[in-house]
Amino acid sequence: MDMLWSGWGDPAKAAPLPDSVTGLLRDLLGVTPRESGPSALTDIEPPAPALTDEARTALRSAVGAPEGLREDAESRIRHTRGKSTPDLLRIRAGEVDDIPAAVVLPGDHDEVLAVLRACADHAVAAVPFGGGTSVVGGLAPTTKRPFVALDLRGLDQLLAVDEVSRTATLQPGLRGPQAEALLNEKGWTLGHFPQSFEWATVGGFAAARSSGQASAGYGRFDEMVLGLTVATPEGTLETGRAPRSAAGPDLRQLVLGSEGALGVITAVTVRIRPLPEKRIYEGWRFASFEAGTAALRRLAQDGPRPTVLRLSDESETFIGLAQPDAIGDAELPQNPGCMAIVGYEGTEEETMARRAVAREVLIACDGEYIGEEPGDRWEHGRYNAPYLRDALLDAGAFAETLETAAFWSAIPGLYTAVRDALTSTLTGAGTPPLVMCHISHTYENGASLYFTVVSAQGEDALAHWEPVKRAANDAILAAGGTISHHHGVGTDHRDWYAREIGPLGIRMLQAVKAEVDPSGVLSPGVLIPVR
Amino acid sequence: MDMLWSGWGDPAKAAPLPDSVTGLLRDLLGVTPRESGPSALTDIEPPAPALTDEARTALRSAVGAPEGLREDAESRIRHTRGKSTPDLLRIRAGEVDDIPAAVVLPGDHDEVLAVLRACADHAVAAVPFGGGTSVVGGLAPTTKRPFVALDLRGLDQLLAVDEVSRTATLQPGLRGPQAEALLNEKGWTLGHFPQSFEWATVGGFAAARSSGQASAGYGRFDEMVLGLTVATPEGTLETGRAPRSAAGPDLRQLVLGSEGALGVITAVTVRIRPLPEKRIYEGWRFASFEAGTAALRRLAQDGPRPTVLRLSDESETFIGLAQPDAIGDAELPQNPGCMAIVGYEGTEEETMARRAVAREVLIACDGEYIGEEPGDRWEHGRYNAPYLRDALLDAGAFAETLETAAFWSAIPGLYTAVRDALTSTLTGAGTPPLVMCHISHTYENGASLYFTVVSAQGEDALAHWEPVKRAANDAILAAGGTISHHHGVGTDHRDWYAREIGPLGIRMLQAVKAEVDPSGVLSPGVLIPVR
């Protein structure tokens, strides 16, 4: 199934906001219904395909089959940009200036290599495309050349399972549920469940350093990766002969997070774990975000570590975004404090033992147990927030998320700085926002902060948001955070990324890119500024 | 205190072999006493310092103080090569063809930058020097230019402790015990205890991806590193704003393992942990290496994970190298099977709880508990093996170690392949060896294998060993292992490293090196083949 062209996910799952929420948006944030753009994909008229005949012939020959190169309007529109709120606003307005010249569908590693060589020969750029879920402009290269979307859906096999080593080798085009189903059949799980799980792909998880909702227990995707096969215009890189090695820099960690700019990942060897016998998700309540943060830190540092560990701040708890299904629920308490979701997965025995010790810690940290119902609600709605965003946009509101991470000691200042930046810029622009935040990923030495902001759109929603986003990014860097914990850099965060890693760091990446991609085929301007 | 110039460690701790062992070496391996080389450092006459007057002036000015540049014979000899067995045989023979032109002692990051610039300006190479404990030729560059040893002992401060985030920032010249003492004073530990602990430095741990004896509990050094400051001829790189990030490739992991070839590490931010209240080390016996390996794998995969987890094979267990102090002990049983050392560290409560569950697992895996005495013996002798090697060399034997790692399913084949390669080449050369092995580091998906080989030296000990080492390295790659799990690449493993990561991997590293070190100042030929 294809994703909704103008929003998120399965069109059948779209649902309008309850009237109570529409009323709340109007009364609280001044949100009013907006004119909508083209009502159907077929209303959009993209510019004519820009491939030369020679390029077309070379690309068709690279992928073998005629249907491996698609230049029809629908295919191209469906591969235009990603799923950030600005991306959705643009496509809803019928704006397709970032459209690929064609969509190329290779079937294996060698065809990917051939596509990259054809692109290099014919001055065409190539943007690896998995689930198309980038929210940071990772699919919109900065280039005047025509580019093709290199759609990896044809590489969708489970290549190998090593049950002794507990590893599996997956092709990059497998979507989250496909990969899980193939592993589950054999009794294994990857344990990687980001919010984009239903659509994003294994290759994208690796290329963008994804982190899932069960990261406390299963780790980030980059921590699961043990080996990579990468196609570049200059040939193939294979890396990962052992879980850990002292043989030089870890080249896996140079490919992870490279967002397609250094190569196309064509196989990923990952750590797998036995399918859990038991899963429990519970709600806990803390008097304040500070108190809840202290409890999460204690579990992350001294253990035992739950599998899922997340904490909403006061406003997110109040609005009930922690459980999107509950939004507008009249039964929400008036002063709910801060809600945490704490989950445990594993064998029956180990799960219950770990839960028992973690409960003692949470109680010692003044947590109040509020039962499994909030946990079940969270589980039920865990992939639904992007649908809610569509409904908010439909109702004329602006809704977007952004995220960062830092060491624990920087978390309070970072929280305040980003919140203040969002609130003051949007309020200054005449659209006071609702800003919500949660901690969704914890580490021994720090945590992530995930912000959701909802406001009225302003006259020109894109122009209205742009200075707000800049202010938030500036605030993140000034407060010691990283410009992204799990969304990535893409083109949207590139300037801040360059500030974060400094000129020498950028030069190092540019040097690697020039070596593996001398013609600049791979996602020009994504992640790495063009030299 | 300076390390023994002709061997390992504190000269006062050197001890000859017991007569029983000397007899065993003679009867079993045909080891006979050899002529020894120069008896004193002062017997060695190095070539005259090769710095030009201009280079000397520039380097002296870079380090500020006159004593920051040393060209005397003793300083230079003490900075010649490292501590591999071939290194020791060479220096004992008075061979100093790899001697640095001078020793430079910067006092801070800016002086390191100035030294690198002075080197670039005057066609001098620079080899970062921490504890001088490399066993892979990491301190012997491949260059015809003069080079200086860039000794970092002057950078020996604990710069910061963040008790909330549990991080500490250390300067690179701190030796293991110095770093531990500074942290222990405040109630913290790094938990990094490699065999070289007493001499190796924090900068070296990072540059060479060290792994300590408590890695099962505390992780490898590269897993502890959260931030790095790096001086290069082109400027400074600062990396690490959060424990984990999706902002591009992890540049920390490009510096870790770069062995001085990509920059000089001038500050390391590491994860710290509370000093353990409790430490217990125990012995367990398994009927075979296979049975013991299965037990280690089960603990590594399903937990609970001990802090120390190592397993000697039958021959190492028999010889008692698992506890170097016990060598030649008449009370060793005749068929001891395979000995494992299993250690637990942490709070009293957590340690005892973890130990109780791990004991059940070990018993279920047919392990036999043999008490704390073997654990205490292991702890007492944990840093002594290099002293034993000196005694073996003194007695005319050849003794060397080598190590690798792989995924669990490859471990049995790798074990056999390396053992066979060592045994057959040495036997073919007329000196049948004793080959011992242990698993010293375990991961969810694999483990390391650490081999010790002892034989007679042959006519020319260096020429005798060289084809053996080549055969072992070839066997490692052919059996799917990495060329080093924790010793590193240096110059000795460079050719096999190039085969391991392939031509494109090497080109990526060469490109980074050319960018940050365009004149090729930094450890030429170490790790990265000169382009």
GROMACS .gro file of N, CA, C and O in nm, chain A residues 244-333:
model
  360
  244ARG      N    1   3.252  -0.607   1.819
  244ARG     CA    2   3.340  -0.495   1.847
  244ARG      C    3   3.481  -0.532   1.801
  244ARG      O    4   3.516  -0.650   1.801
  245SER      N    5   3.559  -0.431   1.769
  245SER     CA    6   3.692  -0.455   1.717
  245SER      C    7   3.781  -0.337   1.753
  245SER      O    8   3.733  -0.226   1.774
  246ALA      N    9   3.911  -0.363   1.760
  246ALA     CA   10   4.006  -0.252   1.775
  246ALA      C   11   4.076  -0.225   1.643
  246ALA      O   12   4.176  -0.154   1.640
  247ALA      N   13   4.023  -0.283   1.535
  247ALA     CA   14   4.086  -0.262   1.405
  247ALA      C   15   4.036  -0.131   1.346
  247ALA      O   16   3.946  -0.128   1.264
  248GLY      N   17   4.097  -0.023   1.394
  248GLY     CA   18   4.072   0.108   1.336
  248GLY      C   19   3.941   0.170   1.379
  248GLY      O   20   3.869   0.118   1.464
  249PRO      N   21   3.909   0.287   1.320
  249PRO     CA   22   3.781   0.352   1.346
  249PRO      C   23   3.666   0.258   1.311
  249PRO      O   24   3.683   0.168   1.230
  250ASP      N   25   3.551   0.279   1.372
  250ASP     CA   26   3.435   0.194   1.344
  250ASP      C   27   3.363   0.251   1.221
  250ASP      O   28   3.285   0.346   1.233
  251LEU      N   29   3.390   0.191   1.106
  251LEU     CA   30   3.332   0.246   0.982
  251LEU      C   31   3.180   0.230   0.978
  251LEU      O   32   3.112   0.303   0.906
  252ARG      N   33   3.127   0.135   1.055
  252ARG     CA   34   2.981   0.125   1.064
  252ARG      C   35   2.923   0.257   1.111
  252ARG      O   36   2.818   0.302   1.065
  253GLN      N   37   2.993   0.319   1.206
  253GLN     CA   38   2.944   0.442   1.267
  253GLN      C   39   2.963   0.564   1.177
  253GLN      O   40   2.918   0.673   1.209
  254LEU      N   41   3.036   0.544   1.068
  254LEU     CA   42   3.049   0.651   0.969
  254LEU      C   43   2.935   0.640   0.867
  254LEU      O   44   2.888   0.740   0.813
  255VAL      N   45   2.890   0.519   0.843
  255VAL     CA   46   2.778   0.498   0.750
  255VAL      C   47   2.645   0.528   0.820
  255VAL      O   48   2.557   0.592   0.762
  256LEU      N   49   2.632   0.480   0.945
  256LEU     CA   50   2.510   0.509   1.022
  256LEU      C   51   2.500   0.660   1.038
  256LEU      O   52   2.596   0.726   1.077
  257GLY      N   53   2.384   0.714   1.005
  257GLY     CA   54   2.368   0.860   1.014
  257GLY      C   55   2.414   0.934   0.890
  257GLY      O   56   2.407   1.056   0.887
  258SER      N   57   2.459   0.862   0.788
  258SER     CA   58   2.508   0.934   0.670
  258SER      C   59   2.394   0.972   0.575
  258SER      O   60   2.417   1.041   0.476
  259GLU      N   61   2.273   0.927   0.605
  259GLU     CA   62   2.152   0.976   0.537
  259GLU      C   63   2.158   0.971   0.385
  259GLU      O   64   2.104   1.058   0.317
  260GLY      N   65   2.224   0.871   0.334
  260GLY     CA   66   2.230   0.855   0.189
  260GLY      C   67   2.339   0.936   0.122
  260GLY      O   68   2.362   0.921   0.002
  261ALA      N   69   2.407   1.021   0.196
  261ALA     CA   70   2.505   1.110   0.134
  261ALA      C   71   2.639   1.042   0.109
  261ALA      O   72   2.721   1.090   0.030
  262LEU      N   73   2.663   0.929   0.177
  262LEU     CA   74   2.792   0.860   0.160
  262LEU      C   75   2.776   0.724   0.092
  262LEU      O   76   2.875   0.657   0.066
  263GLY      N   77   2.653   0.685   0.065
  263GLY     CA   78   2.634   0.556   0.002
  263GLY      C   79   2.492   0.507   0.024
  263GLY      O   80   2.416   0.567   0.101
  264VAL      N   81   2.458   0.401  -0.048
  264VAL     CA   82   2.326   0.341  -0.035
  264VAL      C   83   2.342   0.210   0.041
  264VAL      O   84   2.414   0.120  -0.004
  265ILE      N   85   2.279   0.200   0.155
  265ILE     CA   86   2.287   0.079   0.236
  265ILE      C   87   2.204  -0.030   0.168
  265ILE      O   88   2.084  -0.012   0.145
  266THR      N   89   2.268  -0.142   0.135
  266THR     CA   90   2.195  -0.248   0.063
  266THR      C   91   2.177  -0.373   0.147
  266THR      O   92   2.106  -0.464   0.106
  267ALA      N   93   2.242  -0.380   0.263
  267ALA     CA   94   2.217  -0.490   0.357
  267ALA      C   95   2.259  -0.444   0.496
  267ALA      O   96   2.356  -0.370   0.511
  268VAL      N   97   2.183  -0.488   0.594
  268VAL     CA   98   2.210  -0.449   0.733
  268VAL      C   99   2.207  -0.576   0.819
  268VAL      O  100   2.106  -0.647   0.819
  269THR      N  101   2.317  -0.603   0.888
  269THR     CA  102   2.316  -0.713   0.985
  269THR      C  103   2.290  -0.655   1.123
  269THR      O  104   2.359  -0.562   1.166
  270VAL      N  105   2.184  -0.706   1.186
  270VAL     CA  106   2.141  -0.651   1.314
  270VAL      C  107   2.140  -0.758   1.421
  270VAL      O  108   2.129  -0.877   1.392
  271ARG      N  109   2.152  -0.713   1.543
  271ARG     CA  110   2.130  -0.798   1.658
  271ARG      C  111   1.981  -0.830   1.669
  271ARG      O  112   1.899  -0.740   1.649
  272ILE      N  113   1.946  -0.955   1.697
  272ILE     CA  114   1.806  -0.991   1.721
  272ILE      C  115   1.792  -1.048   1.861
  272ILE      O  116   1.891  -1.093   1.921
  273ARG      N  117   1.670  -1.046   1.913
  273ARG     CA  118   1.645  -1.099   2.048
  273ARG      C  119   1.525  -1.193   2.044
  273ARG      O  120   1.440  -1.181   1.955
  274PRO      N  121   1.517  -1.283   2.139
  274PRO     CA  122   1.400  -1.372   2.143
  274PRO      C  123   1.273  -1.289   2.158
  274PRO      O  124   1.273  -1.189   2.232
  275LEU      N  125   1.168  -1.328   2.090
  275LEU     CA  126   1.038  -1.262   2.106
  275LEU      C  127   1.001  -1.265   2.254
  275LEU      O  128   1.009  -1.370   2.318
  276PRO      N  129   0.961  -1.153   2.310
  276PRO     CA  130   0.928  -1.154   2.453
  276PRO      C  131   0.805  -1.240   2.483
  276PRO      O  132   0.707  -1.236   2.408
  277GLU      N  133   0.813  -1.316   2.592
  277GLU     CA  134   0.696  -1.391   2.639
  277GLU      C  135   0.593  -1.297   2.698
  277GLU      O  136   0.473  -1.322   2.697
  278LYS      N  137   0.645  -1.190   2.756
  278LYS     CA  138   0.562  -1.105   2.841
  278LYS      C  139   0.586  -0.959   2.804
  278LYS      O  140   0.699  -0.920   2.776
  279ARG      N  141   0.476  -0.883   2.802
  279ARG     CA  142   0.486  -0.738   2.781
  279ARG      C  143   0.391  -0.671   2.879
  279ARG      O  144   0.272  -0.705   2.881
  280ILE      N  145   0.441  -0.577   2.957
  280ILE     CA  146   0.354  -0.498   3.045
  280ILE      C  147   0.391  -0.352   3.029
  280ILE      O  148   0.509  -0.317   3.036
  281TYR      N  149   0.291  -0.269   3.009
  281TYR     CA  150   0.313  -0.124   3.006
  281TYR      C  151   0.226  -0.061   3.113
  281TYR      O  152   0.106  -0.089   3.118
  282GLU      N  153   0.286   0.024   3.194
  282GLU     CA  154   0.213   0.082   3.306
  282GLU      C  155   0.224   0.233   3.306
  282GLU      O  156   0.319   0.289   3.252
  283GLY      N  157   0.129   0.297   3.375
  283GLY     CA  158   0.137   0.440   3.396
  283GLY      C  159   0.188   0.471   3.536
  283GLY      O  160   0.158   0.400   3.633
  284TRP      N  161   0.269   0.575   3.546
  284TRP     CA  162   0.315   0.627   3.674
  284TRP      C  163   0.295   0.778   3.671
  284TRP      O  164   0.308   0.841   3.566
  285ARG      N  165   0.265   0.836   3.786
  285ARG     CA  166   0.243   0.980   3.791
  285ARG      C  167   0.347   1.043   3.884
  285ARG      O  168   0.377   0.988   3.991
  286PHE      N  169   0.402   1.155   3.840
  286PHE     CA  170   0.496   1.232   3.922
  286PHE      C  171   0.442   1.372   3.941
  286PHE      O  172   0.369   1.424   3.855
  287ALA      N  173   0.479   1.433   4.051
  287ALA     CA  174   0.426   1.566   4.083
  287ALA      C  175   0.474   1.671   3.984
  287ALA      O  176   0.406   1.770   3.959
  288SER      N  177   0.591   1.651   3.927
  288SER     CA  178   0.646   1.752   3.836
  288SER      C  179   0.738   1.684   3.735
  288SER      O  180   0.781   1.569   3.754
  289PHE      N  181   0.770   1.757   3.627
  289PHE     CA  182   0.861   1.705   3.526
  289PHE      C  183   0.999   1.682   3.588
  289PHE      O  184   1.067   1.584   3.557
  290GLU      N  185   1.036   1.771   3.679
  290GLU     CA  186   1.165   1.757   3.746
  290GLU      C  187   1.171   1.627   3.827
  290GLU      O  188   1.269   1.553   3.821
  291ALA      N  189   1.065   1.601   3.901
  291ALA     CA  190   1.063   1.478   3.982
  291ALA      C  191   1.063   1.354   3.894
  291ALA      O  192   1.133   1.256   3.922
  292GLY      N  193   0.985   1.359   3.787
  292GLY     CA  194   0.982   1.245   3.695
  292GLY      C  195   1.116   1.223   3.626
  292GLY      O  196   1.161   1.110   3.609
  293THR      N  197   1.179   1.335   3.588
  293THR     CA  198   1.310   1.325   3.524
  293THR      C  199   1.411   1.259   3.617
  293THR      O  200   1.492   1.176   3.576
  294ALA      N  201   1.405   1.297   3.744
  294ALA     CA  202   1.498   1.239   3.842
  294ALA      C  203   1.476   1.087   3.853
  294ALA      O  204   1.572   1.010   3.867
  295ALA      N  205   1.350   1.046   3.847
  295ALA     CA  206   1.320   0.903   3.856
  295ALA      C  207   1.372   0.828   3.733
  295ALA      O  208   1.432   0.720   3.744
  296LEU      N  209   1.352   0.886   3.615
  296LEU     CA  210   1.402   0.823   3.492
  296LEU      C  211   1.554   0.813   3.496
  296LEU      O  212   1.612   0.712   3.457
  297ARG      N  213   1.617   0.919   3.544
  297ARG     CA  214   1.763   0.919   3.551
  297ARG      C  215   1.811   0.809   3.645
  297ARG      O  216   1.907   0.738   3.615
  298ARG      N  217   1.743   0.794   3.756
  298ARG     CA  218   1.786   0.691   3.850
  298ARG      C  219   1.775   0.551   3.790
  298ARG      O  220   1.866   0.469   3.804
  299LEU      N  221   1.666   0.525   3.720
  299LEU     CA  222   1.654   0.394   3.655
  299LEU      C  223   1.759   0.376   3.546
  299LEU      O  224   1.816   0.268   3.529
  300ALA      N  225   1.784   0.483   3.469
  300ALA     CA  226   1.882   0.473   3.360
  300ALA      C  227   2.023   0.454   3.413
  300ALA      O  228   2.106   0.389   3.350
  301GLN      N  229   2.051   0.511   3.531
  301GLN     CA  230   2.188   0.504   3.583
  301GLN      C  231   2.212   0.385   3.674
  301GLN      O  232   2.316   0.321   3.669
  302ASP      N  233   2.115   0.356   3.761
  302ASP     CA  234   2.138   0.250   3.860
  302ASP      C  235   2.056   0.124   3.831
  302ASP      O  236   2.077   0.022   3.896
  303GLY      N  237   1.964   0.134   3.737
  303GLY     CA  238   1.884   0.019   3.700
  303GLY      C  239   1.779  -0.010   3.806
  303GLY      O  240   1.768   0.061   3.905
  304PRO      N  241   1.697  -0.114   3.783
  304PRO     CA  242   1.696  -0.191   3.659
  304PRO      C  243   1.627  -0.112   3.549
  304PRO      O  244   1.538  -0.032   3.576
  305ARG      N  245   1.668  -0.138   3.429
  305ARG     CA  246   1.625  -0.059   3.316
  305ARG      C  247   1.498  -0.119   3.256
  305ARG      O  248   1.499  -0.232   3.211
  306PRO      N  249   1.389  -0.044   3.257
  306PRO     CA  250   1.268  -0.092   3.187
  306PRO      C  251   1.294  -0.101   3.036
  306PRO      O  252   1.398  -0.055   2.988
  307THR      N  253   1.201  -0.158   2.963
  307THR     CA  254   1.213  -0.169   2.818
  307THR      C  255   1.163  -0.041   2.751
  307THR      O  256   1.219   0.004   2.652
  308VAL      N  257   1.056   0.014   2.806
  308VAL     CA  258   1.000   0.141   2.758
  308VAL      C  259   1.003   0.237   2.876
  308VAL      O  260   0.967   0.198   2.988
  309LEU      N  261   1.048   0.359   2.853
  309LEU     CA  262   1.058   0.454   2.963
  309LEU      C  263   1.040   0.593   2.905
  309LEU      O  264   1.127   0.641   2.832
  310ARG      N  265   0.926   0.654   2.932
  310ARG     CA  266   0.899   0.786   2.876
  310ARG      C  267   0.821   0.869   2.978
  310ARG      O  268   0.747   0.815   3.060
  311LEU      N  269   0.837   0.998   2.969
  311LEU     CA  270   0.778   1.089   3.067
  311LEU      C  271   0.729   1.213   2.996
  311LEU      O  272   0.807   1.282   2.930
  312SER      N  273   0.601   1.243   3.012
  312SER     CA  274   0.545   1.365   2.954
  312SER      C  275   0.553   1.479   3.054
  312SER      O  276   0.538   1.457   3.175
  313ASP      N  277   0.575   1.599   3.003
  313ASP     CA  278   0.574   1.713   3.095
  313ASP      C  279   0.430   1.748   3.132
  313ASP      O  280   0.334   1.681   3.087
  314GLU      N  281   0.414   1.852   3.214
  314GLU     CA  282   0.282   1.886   3.264
  314GLU      C  283   0.184   1.914   3.151
  314GLU      O  284   0.070   1.867   3.154
  315SER      N  285   0.227   1.991   3.051
  315SER     CA  286   0.130   2.029   2.948
  315SER      C  287   0.095   1.911   2.859
  315SER      O  288  -0.020   1.893   2.821
  316GLU      N  289   0.193   1.827   2.826
  316GLU     CA  290   0.161   1.710   2.744
  316GLU      C  291   0.071   1.614   2.820
  316GLU      O  292  -0.021   1.554   2.764
  317THR      N  293   0.100   1.600   2.949
  317THR     CA  294   0.016   1.513   3.030
  317THR      C  295  -0.127   1.567   3.034
  317THR      O  296  -0.224   1.492   3.016
  318PHE      N  297  -0.138   1.696   3.052
  318PHE     CA  298  -0.269   1.758   3.063
  318PHE      C  299  -0.347   1.741   2.934
  318PHE      O  300  -0.465   1.702   2.933
  319ILE      N  301  -0.285   1.769   2.825
  319ILE     CA  302  -0.354   1.760   2.696
  319ILE      C  303  -0.381   1.615   2.659
  319ILE      O  304  -0.471   1.583   2.582
  320GLY      N  305  -0.305   1.530   2.717
  320GLY     CA  306  -0.331   1.389   2.690
  320GLY      C  307  -0.266   1.340   2.562
  320GLY      O  308  -0.299   1.233   2.512
  321LEU      N  309  -0.170   1.419   2.511
  321LEU     CA  310  -0.101   1.373   2.391
  321LEU      C  311  -0.018   1.248   2.420
  321LEU      O  312   0.019   1.175   2.329
  322ALA      N  313   0.011   1.226   2.548
  322ALA     CA  314   0.080   1.102   2.580
  322ALA      C  315  -0.002   0.983   2.531
  322ALA      O  316   0.049   0.878   2.504
  323GLN      N  317  -0.132   1.003   2.523
  323GLN     CA  318  -0.220   0.900   2.466
  323GLN      C  319  -0.311   0.969   2.366
  323GLN      O  320  -0.420   1.011   2.402
  324PRO      N  321  -0.266   0.981   2.242
  324PRO     CA  322  -0.341   1.061   2.144
  324PRO      C  323  -0.488   1.024   2.137
  324PRO      O  324  -0.572   1.109   2.110
  325ASP      N  325  -0.520   0.898   2.165
  325ASP     CA  326  -0.659   0.857   2.157
  325ASP      C  327  -0.746   0.930   2.260
  325ASP      O  328  -0.868   0.938   2.245
  326ALA      N  329  -0.683   0.979   2.364
  326ALA     CA  330  -0.760   1.034   2.475
  326ALA      C  331  -0.782   1.184   2.462
  326ALA      O  332  -0.844   1.246   2.547
  327ILE      N  333  -0.731   1.243   2.352
  327ILE     CA  334  -0.739   1.388   2.344
  327ILE      C  335  -0.885   1.434   2.352
  327ILE      O  336  -0.974   1.376   2.292
  328GLY      N  337  -0.906   1.535   2.431
  328GLY     CA  338  -1.040   1.587   2.448
  328GLY      C  339  -1.125   1.506   2.544
  328GLY      O  340  -1.243   1.534   2.562
  329ASP      N  341  -1.064   1.408   2.608
  329ASP     CA  342  -1.138   1.322   2.700
  329ASP      C  343  -1.182   1.404   2.821
  329ASP      O  344  -1.101   1.463   2.890
  330ALA      N  345  -1.310   1.406   2.845
  330ALA     CA  346  -1.363   1.493   2.951
  330ALA      C  347  -1.325   1.442   3.089
  330ALA      O  348  -1.332   1.515   3.187
  331GLU      N  349  -1.284   1.317   3.096
  331GLU     CA  350  -1.255   1.262   3.229
  331GLU      C  351  -1.113   1.288   3.276
  331GLU      O  352  -1.072   1.242   3.382
  332LEU      N  353  -1.032   1.359   3.195
  332LEU     CA  354  -0.895   1.387   3.238
  332LEU      C  355  -0.897   1.466   3.369
  332LEU      O  356  -0.973   1.561   3.384
  333PRO      N  357  -0.814   1.429   3.464
  333PRO     CA  358  -0.811   1.504   3.589
  333PRO      C  359  -0.758   1.646   3.564
  333PRO      O  360  -0.688   1.671   3.467
   0.00000   0.00000   0.00000
